[in-house]
Amino acid sequence: ESRIAEQVANVKTTSLEAYKYYILGIENLAKLYHREAIPNLRKAIQIDSTFSHAYAALANAYDVLGEKSLAEDVVQKALRFSSKLSEVEQLRIFLRSAQIKSNWDMELNYLKRLVMLQPNEAIWHFYLGWHYDIHKRDYGQGISEFRKAIEIDSVSETKYYYYLGYAYIDAMQYDEALKTFNKLLSIRVKDASSHDALGTVYLMKWD
């Protein structure tokens, strides 16, 4: 009971019931059930209309479903109620807002700040690597950040290997890509996407 109370405090809601609906929504999002997440997150907001994290999660669901105007409207509410959050939690909201608005320069600024504040959080290095790889086409920086993410967490988030492998492909470092996907397959033997990626690397290497 005390742990639940602590978790409620961390996401800054005044209501245990709102928190429970928020968690249901987050679990939906984690399973990529974005449409199913919406009623749970809306219920959390209905109970606590200042629940910034719930607004941000709801904005994410709308954004993935292509409901841009709804996502932008909801993320503004997340920003409005974010002043009571810690700097890191505020930055997470700001980051989501930048992504929804496709403001990639601001996304980069927020990610750099998050990496500075939480250098041992693998997820920020992963997102920063994604930014460099996709938005900047700076494959060297992307590879560097993906490798840092793996150094911090090489087990629970195997997707880091997957994105690192493709960054090596983008950089035409095919031998490194092969090593990376083979490493991923040693962790997830039946990962079909990694087998497909290996086939792609072999085709490109000997094309």
Short mmCIF file of C-alpha atoms in Angstrom, two decimals, residues 83-207:
data_model
loop_
_atom_site.label_atom_id
_atom_site.label_comp_id
_atom_site.label_asym_id
_atom_site.label_seq_id
_atom_site.Cartn_x
_atom_site.Cartn_y
_atom_site.Cartn_z
CA SER A 83 4.82 22.78 -13.45
CA LYS A 84 4.46 20.60 -10.34
CA LEU A 85 6.66 17.88 -11.85
CA SER A 86 10.41 17.37 -11.41
CA GLU A 87 12.70 18.70 -14.15
CA VAL A 88 13.13 15.22 -15.64
CA GLU A 89 9.39 14.59 -15.70
CA GLN A 90 8.78 18.03 -17.23
CA LEU A 91 11.35 17.27 -19.91
CA ARG A 92 9.57 14.02 -20.73
CA ILE A 93 6.38 16.03 -21.36
CA PHE A 94 8.28 18.65 -23.39
CA LEU A 95 9.89 15.86 -25.41
CA ARG A 96 6.52 14.31 -26.20
CA SER A 97 5.19 17.71 -27.27
CA ALA A 98 8.16 18.28 -29.60
CA GLN A 99 7.70 14.85 -31.16
CA ILE A 100 3.99 15.35 -31.75
CA LYS A 101 4.69 18.71 -33.38
CA SER A 102 7.60 17.24 -35.42
CA ASN A 103 9.92 19.86 -33.92
CA TRP A 104 13.11 17.83 -34.24
CA ASP A 105 15.48 20.59 -33.14
CA MET A 106 13.62 20.89 -29.83
CA GLU A 107 13.52 17.10 -29.54
CA LEU A 108 17.32 17.05 -29.80
CA ASN A 109 17.68 19.77 -27.14
CA TYR A 110 15.43 17.92 -24.70
CA LEU A 111 17.16 14.58 -25.31
CA LYS A 112 20.60 16.09 -24.70
CA ARG A 113 19.34 17.59 -21.44
CA LEU A 114 17.82 14.27 -20.34
CA VAL A 115 21.08 12.44 -21.11
CA MET A 116 22.95 15.02 -19.05
CA LEU A 117 20.56 14.68 -16.10
CA GLN A 118 20.28 10.88 -16.30
CA PRO A 119 23.42 9.57 -18.03
CA ASN A 120 22.81 6.02 -16.79
CA GLU A 121 19.31 5.77 -18.26
CA ALA A 122 19.68 3.64 -21.39
CA ILE A 123 16.41 4.84 -22.90
CA TRP A 124 17.65 8.43 -23.39
CA HIS A 125 20.76 7.23 -25.22
CA PHE A 126 18.54 5.02 -27.35
CA TYR A 127 16.21 7.90 -28.28
CA LEU A 128 19.19 10.16 -28.94
CA GLY A 129 20.70 7.50 -31.20
CA TRP A 130 17.38 7.24 -33.03
CA HIS A 131 17.33 11.02 -33.51
CA TYR A 132 20.84 11.14 -34.96
CA ASP A 133 20.22 8.12 -37.19
CA ILE A 134 16.81 9.12 -38.56
CA HIS A 135 16.63 12.91 -38.42
CA LYS A 136 20.27 13.93 -38.79
CA ARG A 137 21.57 11.00 -40.86
CA ASP A 138 24.57 11.19 -38.53
CA TYR A 139 25.16 7.46 -38.38
CA GLY A 140 28.36 7.70 -36.35
CA GLN A 141 26.63 9.57 -33.54
CA GLY A 142 23.63 7.27 -33.77
CA ILE A 143 25.82 4.19 -33.48
CA SER A 144 27.66 5.73 -30.52
CA GLU A 145 24.43 6.40 -28.62
CA PHE A 146 22.94 2.98 -29.40
CA ARG A 147 26.15 1.36 -28.11
CA LYS A 148 25.93 3.40 -24.89
CA ALA A 149 22.35 2.22 -24.41
CA ILE A 150 23.49 -1.40 -24.78
CA GLU A 151 26.40 -0.87 -22.36
CA ILE A 152 23.87 0.28 -19.75
CA ASP A 153 21.16 -2.30 -20.48
CA SER A 154 22.11 -5.23 -22.70
CA VAL A 155 19.42 -7.62 -21.52
CA SER A 156 15.94 -6.19 -20.93
CA GLU A 157 15.81 -4.05 -24.08
CA THR A 158 17.04 -6.24 -26.91
CA LYS A 159 15.55 -3.80 -29.43
CA TYR A 160 18.66 -1.69 -28.87
CA TYR A 161 20.67 -4.30 -30.80
CA TYR A 162 18.12 -4.25 -33.60
CA TYR A 163 18.37 -0.49 -34.11
CA LEU A 164 22.15 -0.56 -33.75
CA GLY A 165 22.30 -3.20 -36.48
CA TYR A 166 20.29 -1.05 -38.85
CA ALA A 167 22.41 2.00 -38.02
CA TYR A 168 25.43 -0.04 -39.11
CA ILE A 169 23.59 -0.88 -42.35
CA ASP A 170 22.88 2.82 -42.90
CA ALA A 171 26.58 3.51 -42.37
CA MET A 172 27.45 0.62 -44.76
CA GLN A 173 29.38 -1.12 -41.97
CA TYR A 174 28.02 -4.51 -42.92
CA ASP A 175 30.42 -6.65 -40.89
CA GLU A 176 29.43 -4.80 -37.73
CA ALA A 177 25.77 -5.16 -38.66
CA LEU A 178 26.23 -8.93 -39.01
CA LYS A 179 27.92 -9.13 -35.60
CA THR A 180 25.12 -7.11 -34.02
CA PHE A 181 22.25 -9.16 -35.46
CA ASN A 182 24.04 -12.41 -34.62
CA LYS A 183 24.43 -11.16 -31.05
CA LEU A 184 20.70 -10.39 -30.95
CA LEU A 185 19.92 -13.88 -32.23
CA SER A 186 22.07 -15.38 -29.47
CA ILE A 187 19.72 -13.65 -27.01
CA ARG A 188 16.46 -14.15 -28.93
CA VAL A 189 16.96 -17.31 -30.97
CA LYS A 190 13.54 -17.26 -32.65
CA ASP A 191 13.45 -13.54 -33.47
CA ALA A 192 12.11 -13.53 -37.04
CA SER A 193 12.88 -9.86 -37.67
CA SER A 194 16.57 -10.44 -36.88
CA HIS A 195 16.71 -13.36 -39.33
CA ASP A 196 15.18 -11.06 -41.95
CA ALA A 197 17.71 -8.34 -41.10
CA LEU A 198 20.60 -10.79 -41.50
CA GLY A 199 19.31 -11.69 -44.95
CA THR A 200 19.20 -8.00 -45.83
CA VAL A 201 22.78 -7.48 -44.68
CA TYR A 202 24.08 -10.44 -46.72
CA LEU A 203 22.28 -9.16 -49.83
CA MET A 204 23.66 -5.64 -49.41
CA LYS A 205 27.18 -6.77 -48.53
CA TRP A 206 27.60 -8.91 -51.64
CA ASP A 207 25.44 -6.88 -54.01
#
